[in-house]
């Protein structure tokens, strides 16, 4: 995947437009809430914005390459990342407790209801989760393209990972009552194993599968608790 980023010439206008599109998509998700008409479709905003941004940045052939078919061997990375994220999430939550950083509840999760409600809503939630992975990948690519001019590939990957996940975490600021530790560390940085799995497998279907399976298991536990 890094070869695609290093060999694809991204003109400044592409970079600018892709940035504006992904910002608009994230802004739409944050603000299209309540009983407004747009709130009916906010689960699609990041998905649409992410696809448009990645197409503008890399072109359609390279976008298709990012969505190459998963192999059987890719599934080990899916399960690895899920287990690693669970461990990191609990570890960060434990550290937060030591630092007196109590975690806020997610109102949407708390109000989920029964397993039946979860199954009915999960197709829509899955589209939203795909959009979140496209947001992260777009932010990663935008950051990598800039800093790779000044740093090595490994350094650029680390910086792009931290920057993209920090912004991703901050996009949950309103959901978790402005709890910066929870947003940046528990929600954002705990996602590092997913990016690692993406880079190892070079297909976006892997982080998408990780995110959907992880959230389904989490919500299923909540619904039966």
mmCIF file of C-alpha atoms in Angstrom:
data_model
loop_
_atom_site.group_PDB
_atom_site.id
_atom_site.type_symbol
_atom_site.label_atom_id
_atom_site.label_comp_id
_atom_site.label_asym_id
_atom_site.label_seq_id
_atom_site.Cartn_x
_atom_site.Cartn_y
_atom_site.Cartn_z
ATOM 1 C CA UNK A 1 0.000 0.000 0.000
ATOM 2 C CA UNK A 2 2.822 2.385 0.809
ATOM 3 C CA UNK A 3 4.083 1.865 -2.741
ATOM 4 C CA UNK A 4 0.805 3.288 -4.029
ATOM 5 C CA UNK A 5 1.196 6.350 -1.834
ATOM 6 C CA UNK A 6 4.824 6.853 -2.797
ATOM 7 C CA UNK A 7 4.342 6.385 -6.548
ATOM 8 C CA UNK A 8 1.059 8.252 -7.005
ATOM 9 C CA UNK A 9 1.521 11.927 -7.768
ATOM 10 C CA UNK A 10 -1.010 13.899 -5.726
ATOM 11 C CA UNK A 11 -1.414 17.440 -6.995
ATOM 12 C CA UNK A 12 -2.094 20.186 -4.436
ATOM 13 C CA UNK A 13 -5.665 20.689 -5.663
ATOM 14 C CA UNK A 14 -6.436 17.003 -5.086
ATOM 15 C CA UNK A 15 -5.042 17.217 -1.590
ATOM 16 C CA UNK A 16 -7.080 20.340 -0.822
ATOM 17 C CA UNK A 17 -10.369 19.081 -2.266
ATOM 18 C CA UNK A 18 -10.038 15.671 -0.597
ATOM 19 C CA UNK A 19 -9.380 17.387 2.728
ATOM 20 C CA UNK A 20 -12.435 19.621 2.365
ATOM 21 C CA UNK A 21 -14.650 16.692 1.390
ATOM 22 C CA UNK A 22 -13.666 14.530 4.361
ATOM 23 C CA UNK A 23 -14.059 17.517 6.717
ATOM 24 C CA UNK A 24 -17.531 18.138 5.282
ATOM 25 C CA UNK A 25 -18.463 14.486 5.794
ATOM 26 C CA UNK A 26 -17.324 14.474 9.409
ATOM 27 C CA UNK A 27 -19.030 17.819 10.049
ATOM 28 C CA UNK A 28 -22.242 16.376 8.642
ATOM 29 C CA UNK A 29 -22.138 13.380 10.980
ATOM 30 C CA UNK A 30 -21.519 15.600 14.003
ATOM 31 C CA UNK A 31 -24.197 18.170 13.191
ATOM 32 C CA UNK A 32 -26.951 16.169 11.461
ATOM 33 C CA UNK A 33 -28.538 14.933 14.676
ATOM 34 C CA UNK A 34 -31.920 15.011 16.338
ATOM 35 C CA UNK A 35 -35.079 15.103 14.236
ATOM 36 C CA UNK A 36 -33.706 16.926 11.203
ATOM 37 C CA UNK A 37 -34.184 15.424 7.742
ATOM 38 C CA UNK A 38 -30.430 15.037 7.217
ATOM 39 C CA UNK A 39 -30.130 13.030 10.434
ATOM 40 C CA UNK A 40 -31.904 10.188 8.623
ATOM 41 C CA UNK A 41 -28.878 9.794 6.380
ATOM 42 C CA UNK A 42 -25.964 10.762 8.640
ATOM 43 C CA UNK A 43 -24.776 7.137 8.766
ATOM 44 C CA UNK A 44 -23.836 7.491 5.077
ATOM 45 C CA UNK A 45 -21.952 10.806 5.232
ATOM 46 C CA UNK A 46 -18.483 9.485 6.088
ATOM 47 C CA UNK A 47 -18.881 6.549 3.722
ATOM 48 C CA UNK A 48 -19.655 8.843 0.792
ATOM 49 C CA UNK A 49 -17.094 11.492 1.777
ATOM 50 C CA UNK A 50 -14.402 8.866 2.305
ATOM 51 C CA UNK A 51 -14.937 7.219 -1.081
ATOM 52 C CA UNK A 52 -14.934 10.581 -2.838
ATOM 53 C CA UNK A 53 -11.816 11.770 -0.992
ATOM 54 C CA UNK A 54 -9.846 8.587 -1.681
ATOM 55 C CA UNK A 55 -10.875 8.627 -5.343
ATOM 56 C CA UNK A 56 -9.755 12.236 -5.688
ATOM 57 C CA UNK A 57 -6.459 11.528 -3.945
ATOM 58 C CA UNK A 58 -5.457 8.252 -5.555
ATOM 59 C CA UNK A 59 -7.657 7.732 -8.597
ATOM 60 C CA UNK A 60 -10.143 4.939 -9.231
ATOM 61 C CA UNK A 61 -7.610 2.169 -10.105
ATOM 62 C CA UNK A 62 -5.639 2.755 -6.901
ATOM 63 C CA UNK A 63 -8.840 2.935 -4.866
ATOM 64 C CA UNK A 64 -9.833 -0.471 -6.220
ATOM 65 C CA UNK A 65 -6.379 -1.746 -5.243
ATOM 66 C CA UNK A 66 -6.986 -0.567 -1.669
ATOM 67 C CA UNK A 67 -10.138 -2.691 -1.644
ATOM 68 C CA UNK A 68 -8.547 -5.850 -2.968
ATOM 69 C CA UNK A 69 -10.210 -9.105 -1.957
ATOM 70 C CA UNK A 70 -9.306 -10.524 1.433
ATOM 71 C CA UNK A 71 -7.397 -13.789 1.538
ATOM 72 C CA UNK A 72 -7.892 -16.531 4.124
ATOM 73 C CA UNK A 73 -4.597 -15.528 5.698
ATOM 74 C CA UNK A 74 -5.921 -12.020 6.307
ATOM 75 C CA UNK A 75 -8.347 -13.304 8.933
ATOM 76 C CA UNK A 76 -5.566 -13.966 11.415
ATOM 77 C CA UNK A 77 -4.878 -10.229 11.380
ATOM 78 C CA UNK A 78 -8.572 -9.522 11.962
ATOM 79 C CA UNK A 79 -8.649 -11.694 15.080
ATOM 80 C CA UNK A 80 -5.252 -10.410 16.232
ATOM 81 C CA UNK A 81 -6.413 -6.793 16.022
ATOM 82 C CA UNK A 82 -9.710 -7.469 17.806
ATOM 83 C CA UNK A 83 -7.941 -9.156 20.722
ATOM 84 C CA UNK A 84 -5.238 -6.479 20.812
ATOM 85 C CA UNK A 85 -7.821 -3.683 20.810
ATOM 86 C CA UNK A 86 -9.726 -5.255 23.686
ATOM 87 C CA UNK A 87 -6.500 -5.471 25.696
ATOM 88 C CA UNK A 88 -5.483 -1.900 24.832
ATOM 89 C CA UNK A 89 -8.930 -0.515 25.577
ATOM 90 C CA UNK A 90 -9.019 -2.070 29.041
ATOM 91 C CA UNK A 91 -5.398 -1.079 29.682
ATOM 92 C CA UNK A 92 -6.059 2.542 28.714
ATOM 93 C CA UNK A 93 -9.252 2.564 30.777
ATOM 94 C CA UNK A 94 -7.298 1.231 33.771
ATOM 95 C CA UNK A 95 -4.630 3.913 33.334
ATOM 96 C CA UNK A 96 -7.364 6.514 32.996
ATOM 97 C CA UNK A 97 -8.869 5.363 36.277
ATOM 98 C CA UNK A 98 -5.484 5.800 37.982
ATOM 99 C CA UNK A 99 -5.276 9.305 36.496
ATOM 100 C CA UNK A 100 -8.830 10.078 37.644
ATOM 101 C CA UNK A 101 -10.048 10.123 34.049
ATOM 102 C CA UNK A 102 -13.455 8.519 34.407
ATOM 103 C CA UNK A 103 -15.028 7.281 31.174
ATOM 104 C CA UNK A 104 -18.277 8.720 29.865
ATOM 105 C CA UNK A 105 -21.098 6.507 28.622
ATOM 106 C CA UNK A 106 -22.109 6.415 24.979
ATOM 107 C CA UNK A 107 -25.779 7.346 24.966
ATOM 108 C CA UNK A 108 -26.434 5.513 21.712
ATOM 109 C CA UNK A 109 -24.982 2.313 23.159
ATOM 110 C CA UNK A 110 -26.842 2.637 26.435
ATOM 111 C CA UNK A 111 -30.137 3.137 24.611
ATOM 112 C CA UNK A 112 -29.647 0.242 22.227
ATOM 113 C CA UNK A 113 -32.188 -2.100 23.779
ATOM 114 C CA UNK A 114 -32.518 -5.766 22.916
ATOM 115 C CA UNK A 115 -30.538 -8.041 20.629
ATOM 116 C CA UNK A 116 -33.388 -7.704 18.151
ATOM 117 C CA UNK A 117 -32.901 -3.941 18.085
ATOM 118 C CA UNK A 118 -29.202 -4.489 17.446
ATOM 119 C CA UNK A 119 -29.832 -6.833 14.543
ATOM 120 C CA UNK A 120 -32.312 -4.408 12.990
ATOM 121 C CA UNK A 121 -29.996 -1.419 13.301
ATOM 122 C CA UNK A 122 -26.730 -3.138 12.516
ATOM 123 C CA UNK A 123 -26.867 -2.803 8.696
ATOM 124 C CA UNK A 124 -27.032 0.974 9.153
ATOM 125 C CA UNK A 125 -24.395 0.914 11.877
ATOM 126 C CA UNK A 126 -22.124 -1.147 9.618
ATOM 127 C CA UNK A 127 -22.284 1.525 6.911
ATOM 128 C CA UNK A 128 -21.375 4.100 9.542
ATOM 129 C CA UNK A 129 -18.414 1.985 10.719
ATOM 130 C CA UNK A 130 -17.194 1.572 7.142
ATOM 131 C CA UNK A 131 -17.320 5.348 6.881
ATOM 132 C CA UNK A 132 -15.209 5.684 10.028
ATOM 133 C CA UNK A 133 -12.539 3.419 8.541
ATOM 134 C CA UNK A 134 -12.555 5.480 5.347
ATOM 135 C CA UNK A 135 -12.162 8.614 7.485
ATOM 136 C CA UNK A 136 -9.133 7.092 9.236
ATOM 137 C CA UNK A 137 -7.555 5.865 5.994
ATOM 138 C CA UNK A 138 -8.071 9.231 4.310
ATOM 139 C CA UNK A 139 -6.515 11.074 7.258
ATOM 140 C CA UNK A 140 -3.640 8.587 7.310
ATOM 141 C CA UNK A 141 -2.952 9.056 3.599
ATOM 142 C CA UNK A 142 -3.209 12.857 3.776
ATOM 143 C CA UNK A 143 -0.726 12.938 6.662
ATOM 144 C CA UNK A 144 1.637 10.368 5.164
ATOM 145 C CA UNK A 145 1.831 12.208 1.843
ATOM 146 C CA UNK A 146 2.949 15.408 3.585
ATOM 147 C CA UNK A 147 5.417 14.088 6.133
ATOM 148 C CA UNK A 148 6.998 11.407 3.956
ATOM 149 C CA UNK A 149 8.830 14.226 2.197
ATOM 150 C CA UNK A 150 10.738 14.864 5.430
ATOM 151 C CA UNK A 151 10.816 11.528 7.272
ATOM 152 C CA UNK A 152 11.540 7.875 6.543
ATOM 153 C CA UNK A 153 8.693 5.517 5.647
ATOM 154 C CA UNK A 154 8.633 3.988 9.134
ATOM 155 C CA UNK A 155 8.638 7.383 10.852
ATOM 156 C CA UNK A 156 5.953 8.624 8.465
ATOM 157 C CA UNK A 157 3.733 5.612 9.222
ATOM 158 C CA UNK A 158 4.040 6.198 12.973
ATOM 159 C CA UNK A 159 3.280 9.912 12.715
ATOM 160 C CA UNK A 160 0.421 9.371 10.248
ATOM 161 C CA UNK A 161 -1.058 6.703 12.533
ATOM 162 C CA UNK A 162 -0.936 8.931 15.617
ATOM 163 C CA UNK A 163 -2.311 11.964 13.778
ATOM 164 C CA UNK A 164 -5.150 10.121 12.022
ATOM 165 C CA UNK A 165 -6.248 8.298 15.172
ATOM 166 C CA UNK A 166 -6.065 11.450 17.284
ATOM 167 C CA UNK A 167 -8.364 13.254 14.852
ATOM 168 C CA UNK A 168 -10.617 10.194 14.658
ATOM 169 C CA UNK A 169 -10.822 10.131 18.446
ATOM 170 C CA UNK A 170 -11.578 13.851 18.641
ATOM 171 C CA UNK A 171 -14.471 13.367 16.213
ATOM 172 C CA UNK A 172 -16.173 11.569 19.132
ATOM 173 C CA UNK A 173 -15.797 14.630 21.384
ATOM 174 C CA UNK A 174 -19.535 15.279 21.612
ATOM 175 C CA UNK A 175 -20.409 11.613 22.038
ATOM 176 C CA UNK A 176 -18.283 11.255 25.160
ATOM 177 C CA UNK A 177 -19.097 14.589 26.828
ATOM 178 C CA UNK A 178 -15.800 16.246 25.894
ATOM 179 C CA UNK A 179 -13.667 13.636 27.660
ATOM 180 C CA UNK A 180 -10.369 14.194 25.832
ATOM 181 C CA UNK A 181 -8.596 11.233 27.411
ATOM 182 C CA UNK A 182 -11.352 8.885 26.375
ATOM 183 C CA UNK A 183 -11.611 10.330 22.868
ATOM 184 C CA UNK A 184 -7.907 10.461 22.039
ATOM 185 C CA UNK A 185 -6.563 7.478 23.985
ATOM 186 C CA UNK A 186 -9.359 4.965 24.598
ATOM 187 C CA UNK A 187 -11.213 5.523 21.316
ATOM 188 C CA UNK A 188 -8.369 6.757 19.104
ATOM 189 C CA UNK A 189 -5.054 5.175 20.063
ATOM 190 C CA UNK A 190 -6.635 1.845 21.001
ATOM 191 C CA UNK A 191 -7.297 1.539 17.261
ATOM 192 C CA UNK A 192 -3.570 1.191 16.495
ATOM 193 C CA UNK A 193 -3.775 -2.612 16.004
ATOM 194 C CA UNK A 194 -6.362 -2.071 13.274
ATOM 195 C CA UNK A 195 -4.086 0.244 11.313
ATOM 196 C CA UNK A 196 -1.235 -2.221 11.789
ATOM 197 C CA UNK A 197 -3.430 -5.008 10.394
ATOM 198 C CA UNK A 198 -4.367 -2.774 7.441
ATOM 199 C CA UNK A 199 -0.738 -2.076 6.615
ATOM 200 C CA UNK A 200 0.172 -5.761 6.891
ATOM 201 C CA UNK A 201 -2.654 -6.969 4.651
ATOM 202 C CA UNK A 202 -2.893 -3.937 2.332
ATOM 203 C CA UNK A 203 -6.660 -4.171 1.988
ATOM 204 C CA UNK A 204 -9.230 -1.865 3.573
ATOM 205 C CA UNK A 205 -11.610 -4.793 3.990
ATOM 206 C CA UNK A 206 -9.496 -5.908 6.967
ATOM 207 C CA UNK A 207 -9.970 -2.789 9.150
ATOM 208 C CA UNK A 208 -13.606 -2.686 8.054
ATOM 209 C CA UNK A 209 -14.107 -6.301 9.181
ATOM 210 C CA UNK A 210 -12.287 -5.611 12.451
ATOM 211 C CA UNK A 211 -14.397 -2.566 13.261
ATOM 212 C CA UNK A 212 -17.718 -4.216 12.423
ATOM 213 C CA UNK A 213 -16.983 -7.456 14.307
ATOM 214 C CA UNK A 214 -15.544 -5.601 17.319
ATOM 215 C CA UNK A 215 -18.512 -3.258 17.633
ATOM 216 C CA UNK A 216 -21.036 -6.039 17.060
ATOM 217 C CA UNK A 217 -19.525 -8.132 19.851
ATOM 218 C CA UNK A 218 -19.398 -5.098 22.170
ATOM 219 C CA UNK A 219 -23.004 -4.086 21.453
ATOM 220 C CA UNK A 220 -24.208 -7.678 21.720
ATOM 221 C CA UNK A 221 -22.700 -7.928 25.202
ATOM 222 C CA UNK A 222 -24.356 -4.652 26.183
ATOM 223 C CA UNK A 223 -27.748 -5.727 24.822
ATOM 224 C CA UNK A 224 -27.808 -8.973 26.819
ATOM 225 C CA UNK A 225 -26.323 -7.508 30.003
#
